[in-house]
Amino acid sequence: MSFTATRRHWKDFGSHLEVRKHFLEITRAVRSSTLDLGRTHYALALAIGVWEAICCGYGEIAAVEMGVASGNGLLSLCKAAHFFRESMGIDIRVYGFDNATGLPTVDGYRDHPELWEQGDFLMPDPERLRRKLPPFAELIIGDIADTVASFQTTLRERKLAFAAIDVDLYSSTLACFQMLEWAPECYLPVVPFYFDDMEEFFPYNEWCGEELAIREFNDAHPRRKFQRHPRYNIRHFFGLHILDHKMRTGEERPLFPLRISGI
Ligand SMILES: C[S@@+](CC[C@H](N)C(=O)[O-])C[C@H]1O[C@@H](n2cnc3c(N)ncnc32)[C@H](O)[C@@H]1O
């Protein structure tokens, strides 16, 4: 049996309990496969971002995939975003960043040269992928170290509400993390994150790759912290806690308390 979502505009919820009921119906349907929103870990993490955005009173948000390759992940993210746009009127735009030339230079033990080679995961045809994207999605081609700065203009207008990091290398993950250095107004109070490159392969460890980049980021940023949230039972799910966000310092109140749980 397939799930039919009740249409409800995000501005029409009257309490955090109403928002919660609505989102738990959706996330249960995703988990039981009666609602197909593409990759479960993207759909559930994005659902948390949308739920939180509604509680904050933010109607314009951004979701991003760093590392796109053939585009399966990006299209999956678009499918989930389309659902929330159509059923709740929330204005989500989706962004994919990739160089289209495959992995850049693999530089030293931190980039896992025992796993990856320059040129792995080449994007076969960027224009073909662009044609498959819905109008609310954008593919940004170039080395992320060069292109990510332009994303600040976007995040001044819409809050970052989900990010999937899938660039394989420590060095490329650091490039992605430039987008976490901006004003607190660019983000939700906690941004849901998916990190692809951990645990699966035996050589992964906390002194290399994404795990090292996360640890170094946390050490260097007293008011921005990644924390893993295993109780949510979503694959490789983290929150980036924006501790200098005005809703974390108490300078601003959310519309509804961010009592997001039970997913
Ligand atoms: C494993 S693939 C991504 C797969 C995709 N997320 C999916 O699930 O379908 C990794 C991608 O990251 C890209 N990439 C890695 N480092 C990059 C960098 N510094 N700039 C731009 N793209 C990069 C590679 O070109 C490659 O396409």
mmCIF file of C-alpha atoms and ligand atoms in Angstrom:
data_model
loop_
_atom_site.group_PDB
_atom_site.id
_atom_site.type_symbol
_atom_site.label_atom_id
_atom_site.label_comp_id
_atom_site.label_asym_id
_atom_site.label_seq_id
_atom_site.Cartn_x
_atom_site.Cartn_y
_atom_site.Cartn_z
ATOM 1 C CA MET A 1 0.000 0.000 0.000
ATOM 2 C CA SER A 2 1.351 3.415 -0.812
ATOM 3 C CA PHE A 3 1.201 6.409 1.506
ATOM 4 C CA THR A 4 -0.643 9.542 0.431
ATOM 5 C CA ALA A 5 0.651 12.610 2.209
ATOM 6 C CA THR A 6 -1.821 15.123 3.571
ATOM 7 C CA ARG A 7 -1.127 18.479 1.962
ATOM 8 C CA ARG A 8 -0.498 21.070 4.606
ATOM 9 C CA HIS A 9 1.177 24.415 4.065
ATOM 10 C CA TRP A 10 4.093 24.881 6.430
ATOM 11 C CA LYS A 11 2.635 28.144 7.742
ATOM 12 C CA ASP A 12 -0.626 26.426 8.782
ATOM 13 C CA PHE A 13 0.761 24.338 11.655
ATOM 14 C CA GLY A 14 -0.525 25.567 15.009
ATOM 15 C CA SER A 15 1.859 23.879 17.448
ATOM 16 C CA HIS A 16 5.004 21.779 17.617
ATOM 17 C CA LEU A 17 2.784 18.744 18.312
ATOM 18 C CA GLU A 18 0.974 19.211 15.001
ATOM 19 C CA VAL A 19 4.279 19.499 13.135
ATOM 20 C CA ARG A 20 5.569 16.435 14.927
ATOM 21 C CA LYS A 21 2.500 14.310 14.083
ATOM 22 C CA HIS A 22 2.765 15.283 10.435
ATOM 23 C CA PHE A 23 6.479 14.498 10.161
ATOM 24 C CA LEU A 24 6.256 11.217 12.052
ATOM 25 C CA GLU A 25 3.616 10.029 9.577
ATOM 26 C CA ILE A 26 5.934 10.899 6.708
ATOM 27 C CA THR A 27 9.103 9.427 8.190
ATOM 28 C CA ARG A 28 7.316 6.206 9.207
ATOM 29 C CA ALA A 29 6.037 5.867 5.658
ATOM 30 C CA VAL A 30 9.574 6.386 4.329
ATOM 31 C CA ARG A 31 10.973 3.748 6.686
ATOM 32 C CA SER A 32 8.261 1.251 5.802
ATOM 33 C CA SER A 33 8.737 1.958 2.062
ATOM 34 C CA THR A 34 5.114 3.004 1.569
ATOM 35 C CA LEU A 35 6.504 6.395 0.550
ATOM 36 C CA ASP A 36 9.420 6.368 -1.884
ATOM 37 C CA LEU A 37 11.503 9.533 -1.547
ATOM 38 C CA GLY A 38 14.715 8.046 -2.931
ATOM 39 C CA ARG A 39 17.616 7.212 -0.636
ATOM 40 C CA THR A 40 16.222 6.736 2.878
ATOM 41 C CA HIS A 41 19.187 8.386 4.595
ATOM 42 C CA TYR A 42 18.855 11.512 2.427
ATOM 43 C CA ALA A 43 15.046 11.646 2.772
ATOM 44 C CA LEU A 44 15.047 11.247 6.569
ATOM 45 C CA ALA A 45 17.868 13.728 7.125
ATOM 46 C CA LEU A 46 16.156 16.247 4.832
ATOM 47 C CA ALA A 47 12.857 15.640 6.675
ATOM 48 C CA ILE A 48 14.591 16.603 9.917
ATOM 49 C CA GLY A 49 15.906 19.762 8.237
ATOM 50 C CA VAL A 50 12.443 20.702 6.954
ATOM 51 C CA TRP A 51 10.812 19.940 10.323
ATOM 52 C CA GLU A 52 13.366 22.141 12.059
ATOM 53 C CA ALA A 53 13.011 24.933 9.483
ATOM 54 C CA ILE A 54 9.233 24.989 10.075
ATOM 55 C CA CYS A 55 9.743 25.181 13.854
ATOM 56 C CA CYS A 56 12.108 28.102 13.286
ATOM 57 C CA GLY A 57 9.686 29.846 10.898
ATOM 58 C CA TYR A 58 12.071 29.630 7.921
ATOM 59 C CA GLY A 59 10.335 29.043 4.584
ATOM 60 C CA GLU A 60 13.383 29.237 2.308
ATOM 61 C CA ILE A 61 16.050 26.598 2.684
ATOM 62 C CA ALA A 62 18.905 24.933 0.778
ATOM 63 C CA ALA A 63 20.009 21.309 0.516
ATOM 64 C CA VAL A 64 23.386 20.416 -0.966
ATOM 65 C CA GLU A 65 25.283 17.393 -2.191
ATOM 66 C CA MET A 66 29.057 17.820 -2.320
ATOM 67 C CA GLY A 67 30.401 15.254 -4.814
ATOM 68 C CA VAL A 68 27.834 14.303 -7.443
ATOM 69 C CA ALA A 69 29.540 11.928 -9.948
ATOM 70 C CA SER A 70 26.863 10.351 -12.159
ATOM 71 C CA GLY A 71 24.098 12.181 -10.267
ATOM 72 C CA ASN A 72 22.188 9.337 -8.596
ATOM 73 C CA GLY A 73 22.461 10.976 -5.172
ATOM 74 C CA LEU A 74 21.563 14.434 -6.442
ATOM 75 C CA LEU A 75 18.477 13.157 -8.278
ATOM 76 C CA SER A 76 17.441 11.266 -5.166
ATOM 77 C CA LEU A 77 17.775 14.443 -3.092
ATOM 78 C CA CYS A 78 15.670 16.280 -5.682
ATOM 79 C CA LYS A 79 12.962 13.639 -5.344
ATOM 80 C CA ALA A 80 12.728 14.181 -1.578
ATOM 81 C CA ALA A 81 12.892 17.974 -1.968
ATOM 82 C CA HIS A 82 10.096 17.862 -4.568
ATOM 83 C CA PHE A 83 7.873 16.043 -2.050
ATOM 84 C CA PHE A 84 8.367 18.688 0.661
ATOM 85 C CA ARG A 85 7.944 21.531 -1.834
ATOM 86 C CA GLU A 86 4.682 20.123 -3.187
ATOM 87 C CA SER A 87 3.090 18.859 0.027
ATOM 88 C CA MET A 88 4.078 21.751 2.341
ATOM 89 C CA GLY A 89 4.891 24.706 0.107
ATOM 90 C CA ILE A 90 8.374 24.971 1.581
ATOM 91 C CA ASP A 91 10.832 26.634 -0.784
ATOM 92 C CA ILE A 92 13.775 24.199 -0.920
ATOM 93 C CA ARG A 93 16.440 24.561 -3.562
ATOM 94 C CA VAL A 94 18.964 21.805 -4.205
ATOM 95 C CA TYR A 95 22.621 22.345 -5.162
ATOM 96 C CA GLY A 96 25.175 19.821 -6.397
ATOM 97 C CA PHE A 97 28.910 20.604 -6.475
ATOM 98 C CA ASP A 98 31.371 18.574 -8.535
ATOM 99 C CA ASN A 99 34.354 19.120 -10.834
ATOM 100 C CA ALA A 100 33.017 16.624 -13.450
ATOM 101 C CA THR A 101 36.570 15.259 -13.867
ATOM 102 C CA GLY A 102 36.586 12.688 -11.067
ATOM 103 C CA LEU A 103 38.679 12.739 -7.928
ATOM 104 C CA PRO A 104 41.443 15.357 -7.907
ATOM 105 C CA THR A 105 45.031 14.542 -6.863
ATOM 106 C CA VAL A 106 45.079 12.046 -4.007
ATOM 107 C CA ASP A 107 47.640 13.569 -1.691
ATOM 108 C CA GLY A 108 49.172 11.470 1.070
ATOM 109 C CA TYR A 109 47.869 9.006 3.643
ATOM 110 C CA ARG A 110 45.043 11.309 4.820
ATOM 111 C CA ASP A 111 43.385 11.064 1.374
ATOM 112 C CA HIS A 112 43.389 7.220 1.423
ATOM 113 C CA PRO A 113 45.537 6.485 -1.664
ATOM 114 C CA GLU A 114 45.044 2.784 -0.843
ATOM 115 C CA LEU A 115 41.362 3.283 -1.750
ATOM 116 C CA TRP A 116 41.206 6.062 -4.345
ATOM 117 C CA GLU A 117 42.913 7.240 -7.519
ATOM 118 C CA GLN A 118 42.816 10.536 -9.340
ATOM 119 C CA GLY A 119 39.951 10.448 -11.897
ATOM 120 C CA ASP A 120 37.752 7.977 -9.972
ATOM 121 C CA PHE A 121 33.982 8.687 -10.230
ATOM 122 C CA LEU A 122 34.149 10.845 -13.334
ATOM 123 C CA MET A 123 30.852 12.561 -14.196
ATOM 124 C CA PRO A 124 30.076 11.157 -17.641
ATOM 125 C CA ASP A 125 28.008 14.022 -19.083
ATOM 126 C CA PRO A 126 27.266 17.144 -17.000
ATOM 127 C CA GLU A 127 24.840 18.597 -19.576
ATOM 128 C CA ARG A 128 22.828 15.373 -19.664
ATOM 129 C CA LEU A 129 22.574 15.426 -15.860
ATOM 130 C CA ARG A 130 21.560 19.103 -15.932
ATOM 131 C CA ARG A 131 18.691 18.264 -18.267
ATOM 132 C CA LYS A 132 17.399 15.687 -15.781
ATOM 133 C CA LEU A 133 17.326 18.159 -12.883
ATOM 134 C CA PRO A 134 14.107 19.914 -11.836
ATOM 135 C CA PRO A 135 13.967 23.723 -12.063
ATOM 136 C CA PHE A 136 14.660 24.084 -8.329
ATOM 137 C CA ALA A 137 18.061 22.338 -8.600
ATOM 138 C CA GLU A 138 21.452 23.506 -9.798
ATOM 139 C CA LEU A 139 24.707 21.770 -10.692
ATOM 140 C CA ILE A 140 27.825 23.808 -9.963
ATOM 141 C CA ILE A 141 30.852 22.534 -11.862
ATOM 142 C CA GLY A 142 34.445 23.203 -10.781
ATOM 143 C CA ASP A 143 36.824 22.349 -7.982
ATOM 144 C CA ILE A 144 34.881 22.850 -4.751
ATOM 145 C CA ALA A 145 37.831 24.792 -3.315
ATOM 146 C CA ASP A 146 37.074 27.421 -5.995
ATOM 147 C CA THR A 147 33.281 27.207 -6.346
ATOM 148 C CA VAL A 148 32.125 26.912 -2.734
ATOM 149 C CA ALA A 149 32.655 30.630 -1.973
ATOM 150 C CA SER A 150 29.799 31.543 -4.343
ATOM 151 C CA PHE A 151 27.427 29.487 -2.174
ATOM 152 C CA GLN A 152 27.617 32.165 0.523
ATOM 153 C CA THR A 153 25.342 34.403 -1.562
ATOM 154 C CA THR A 154 22.767 31.580 -1.649
ATOM 155 C CA LEU A 155 22.997 30.940 2.083
ATOM 156 C CA ARG A 156 22.407 34.607 2.826
ATOM 157 C CA GLU A 157 18.960 34.118 1.273
ATOM 158 C CA ARG A 158 18.085 30.574 2.371
ATOM 159 C CA LYS A 159 19.287 28.568 5.363
ATOM 160 C CA LEU A 160 21.411 25.463 4.926
ATOM 161 C CA ALA A 161 19.025 22.656 5.986
ATOM 162 C CA PHE A 162 20.833 19.514 4.786
ATOM 163 C CA ALA A 163 24.264 18.613 3.414
ATOM 164 C CA ALA A 164 25.571 15.324 2.046
ATOM 165 C CA ILE A 165 29.366 15.201 1.929
ATOM 166 C CA ASP A 166 30.645 12.594 -0.520
ATOM 167 C CA VAL A 167 33.973 13.762 -1.930
ATOM 168 C CA ASP A 168 36.016 10.807 -0.604
ATOM 169 C CA LEU A 169 39.218 12.744 0.163
ATOM 170 C CA TYR A 170 40.306 14.505 3.346
ATOM 171 C CA SER A 171 41.586 17.429 1.243
ATOM 172 C CA SER A 172 38.264 17.776 -0.629
ATOM 173 C CA THR A 173 36.266 17.503 2.611
ATOM 174 C CA LEU A 174 38.270 20.458 3.968
ATOM 175 C CA ALA A 175 37.303 22.408 0.845
ATOM 176 C CA CYS A 176 33.610 21.641 1.502
ATOM 177 C CA PHE A 177 33.945 22.834 5.088
ATOM 178 C CA GLN A 178 34.614 26.390 3.879
ATOM 179 C CA MET A 179 30.816 26.689 3.648
ATOM 180 C CA LEU A 180 30.592 26.290 7.438
ATOM 181 C CA GLU A 181 32.589 29.438 8.226
ATOM 182 C CA TRP A 182 29.905 32.006 7.453
ATOM 183 C CA ALA A 183 27.506 34.052 9.563
ATOM 184 C CA PRO A 184 25.173 32.021 11.839
ATOM 185 C CA GLU A 185 22.162 33.360 9.878
ATOM 186 C CA CYS A 186 23.221 31.120 6.962
ATOM 187 C CA TYR A 187 22.223 27.945 8.830
ATOM 188 C CA LEU A 188 19.543 26.164 10.788
ATOM 189 C CA PRO A 189 20.428 26.011 14.500
ATOM 190 C CA VAL A 190 21.470 22.376 13.876
ATOM 191 C CA VAL A 191 22.187 21.389 10.294
ATOM 192 C CA PRO A 192 21.562 17.711 9.414
ATOM 193 C CA PHE A 193 24.599 16.167 7.677
ATOM 194 C CA TYR A 194 25.269 12.886 5.920
ATOM 195 C CA PHE A 195 28.904 11.772 5.553
ATOM 196 C CA ASP A 196 29.364 8.987 3.049
ATOM 197 C CA ASP A 197 32.962 7.970 3.541
ATOM 198 C CA MET A 198 33.228 6.274 6.889
ATOM 199 C CA GLU A 199 33.021 2.767 8.342
ATOM 200 C CA GLU A 200 32.353 0.901 5.115
ATOM 201 C CA PHE A 201 35.966 0.065 4.200
ATOM 202 C CA PHE A 202 38.480 -1.423 6.629
ATOM 203 C CA PRO A 203 41.163 1.288 6.034
ATOM 204 C CA TYR A 204 38.844 4.083 7.235
ATOM 205 C CA ASN A 205 39.972 5.543 10.564
ATOM 206 C CA GLU A 206 39.851 8.771 12.544
ATOM 207 C CA TRP A 207 43.327 9.940 11.458
ATOM 208 C CA CYS A 208 42.380 10.091 7.768
ATOM 209 C CA GLY A 209 39.573 11.093 5.424
ATOM 210 C CA GLU A 210 36.253 12.553 6.530
ATOM 211 C CA GLU A 211 36.658 11.460 10.132
ATOM 212 C CA LEU A 212 39.890 13.455 10.478
ATOM 213 C CA ALA A 213 38.348 16.503 8.785
ATOM 214 C CA ILE A 214 35.391 16.399 11.212
ATOM 215 C CA ARG A 215 37.644 16.083 14.273
ATOM 216 C CA GLU A 216 39.910 18.930 13.151
ATOM 217 C CA PHE A 217 36.892 21.106 12.388
ATOM 218 C CA ASN A 218 35.478 20.538 15.869
ATOM 219 C CA ASP A 219 38.853 21.270 17.492
ATOM 220 C CA ALA A 220 39.226 24.529 15.567
ATOM 221 C CA HIS A 221 35.669 25.872 16.079
ATOM 222 C CA PRO A 222 34.528 26.505 19.666
ATOM 223 C CA ARG A 223 30.964 27.474 18.571
ATOM 224 C CA ARG A 224 30.433 25.065 15.649
ATOM 225 C CA LYS A 225 30.438 21.361 16.424
ATOM 226 C CA PHE A 226 29.684 18.207 14.523
ATOM 227 C CA GLN A 227 28.106 15.499 16.621
ATOM 228 C CA ARG A 228 27.023 12.095 15.485
ATOM 229 C CA HIS A 229 23.409 11.190 16.339
ATOM 230 C CA PRO A 230 23.251 7.372 16.184
ATOM 231 C CA ARG A 231 19.904 7.141 18.017
ATOM 232 C CA TYR A 232 18.140 8.440 14.937
ATOM 233 C CA ASN A 233 19.109 5.256 13.104
ATOM 234 C CA ILE A 234 19.919 7.137 9.919
ATOM 235 C CA ARG A 235 23.067 6.058 8.076
ATOM 236 C CA HIS A 236 26.130 8.210 8.979
ATOM 237 C CA PHE A 237 23.927 10.975 10.374
ATOM 238 C CA PHE A 238 25.460 14.021 12.075
ATOM 239 C CA GLY A 239 24.217 17.384 13.291
ATOM 240 C CA LEU A 240 26.335 20.478 12.819
ATOM 241 C CA HIS A 241 25.483 22.451 15.947
ATOM 242 C CA ILE A 242 25.628 26.184 15.259
ATOM 243 C CA LEU A 243 26.161 27.272 18.840
ATOM 244 C CA ASP A 244 26.453 30.938 17.840
ATOM 245 C CA HIS A 245 23.010 30.867 16.144
ATOM 246 C CA LYS A 246 20.635 33.362 17.759
ATOM 247 C CA MET A 247 18.183 30.561 18.579
ATOM 248 C CA ARG A 248 21.006 28.766 20.429
ATOM 249 C CA THR A 249 22.170 31.829 22.364
ATOM 250 C CA GLY A 250 18.597 32.748 23.369
ATOM 251 C CA GLU A 251 18.620 36.063 21.465
ATOM 252 C CA GLU A 252 15.758 34.804 19.236
ATOM 253 C CA ARG A 253 12.890 32.430 19.932
ATOM 254 C CA PRO A 254 11.856 29.792 17.419
ATOM 255 C CA LEU A 255 8.189 29.680 16.347
ATOM 256 C CA PHE A 256 7.876 26.265 18.024
ATOM 257 C CA PRO A 257 10.423 24.520 20.269
ATOM 258 C CA LEU A 258 12.790 22.313 18.292
ATOM 259 C CA ARG A 259 11.567 19.099 19.967
ATOM 260 C CA ILE A 260 12.482 16.909 17.039
ATOM 261 C CA SER A 261 12.525 13.241 18.008
ATOM 262 C CA GLY A 262 11.028 9.847 17.300
ATOM 263 C CA ILE A 263 12.103 9.631 13.661
HETATM 264 C C1 LIG B 1 31.851 9.101 -4.777
HETATM 265 S S1 LIG B 1 31.568 10.347 -5.913
HETATM 266 C C2 LIG B 1 30.008 11.032 -5.476
HETATM 267 C C3 LIG B 1 28.838 10.093 -5.612
HETATM 268 C C4 LIG B 1 27.476 10.728 -5.400
HETATM 269 N N1 LIG B 1 27.414 11.479 -4.180
HETATM 270 C C5 LIG B 1 26.379 9.676 -5.363
HETATM 271 O O1 LIG B 1 26.062 9.202 -4.267
HETATM 272 O O2 LIG B 1 25.819 9.356 -6.407
HETATM 273 C C6 LIG B 1 32.701 11.594 -5.434
HETATM 274 C C7 LIG B 1 32.684 12.818 -6.334
HETATM 275 O O3 LIG B 1 33.354 13.885 -5.681
HETATM 276 C C8 LIG B 1 33.990 14.692 -6.656
HETATM 277 N N2 LIG B 1 35.046 15.483 -6.015
HETATM 278 C C9 LIG B 1 35.975 15.054 -5.119
HETATM 279 N N3 LIG B 1 36.762 16.083 -4.750
HETATM 280 C C10 LIG B 1 36.312 17.180 -5.409
HETATM 281 C C11 LIG B 1 36.714 18.540 -5.426
HETATM 282 N N4 LIG B 1 37.745 18.995 -4.702
HETATM 283 N N5 LIG B 1 36.016 19.394 -6.219
HETATM 284 C C12 LIG B 1 34.979 18.961 -6.957
HETATM 285 N N6 LIG B 1 34.550 17.682 -6.993
HETATM 286 C C13 LIG B 1 35.220 16.797 -6.220
HETATM 287 C C14 LIG B 1 34.501 13.681 -7.653
HETATM 288 O O4 LIG B 1 34.711 14.255 -8.913
HETATM 289 C C15 LIG B 1 33.384 12.641 -7.677
HETATM 290 O O5 LIG B 1 32.479 12.898 -8.708
#
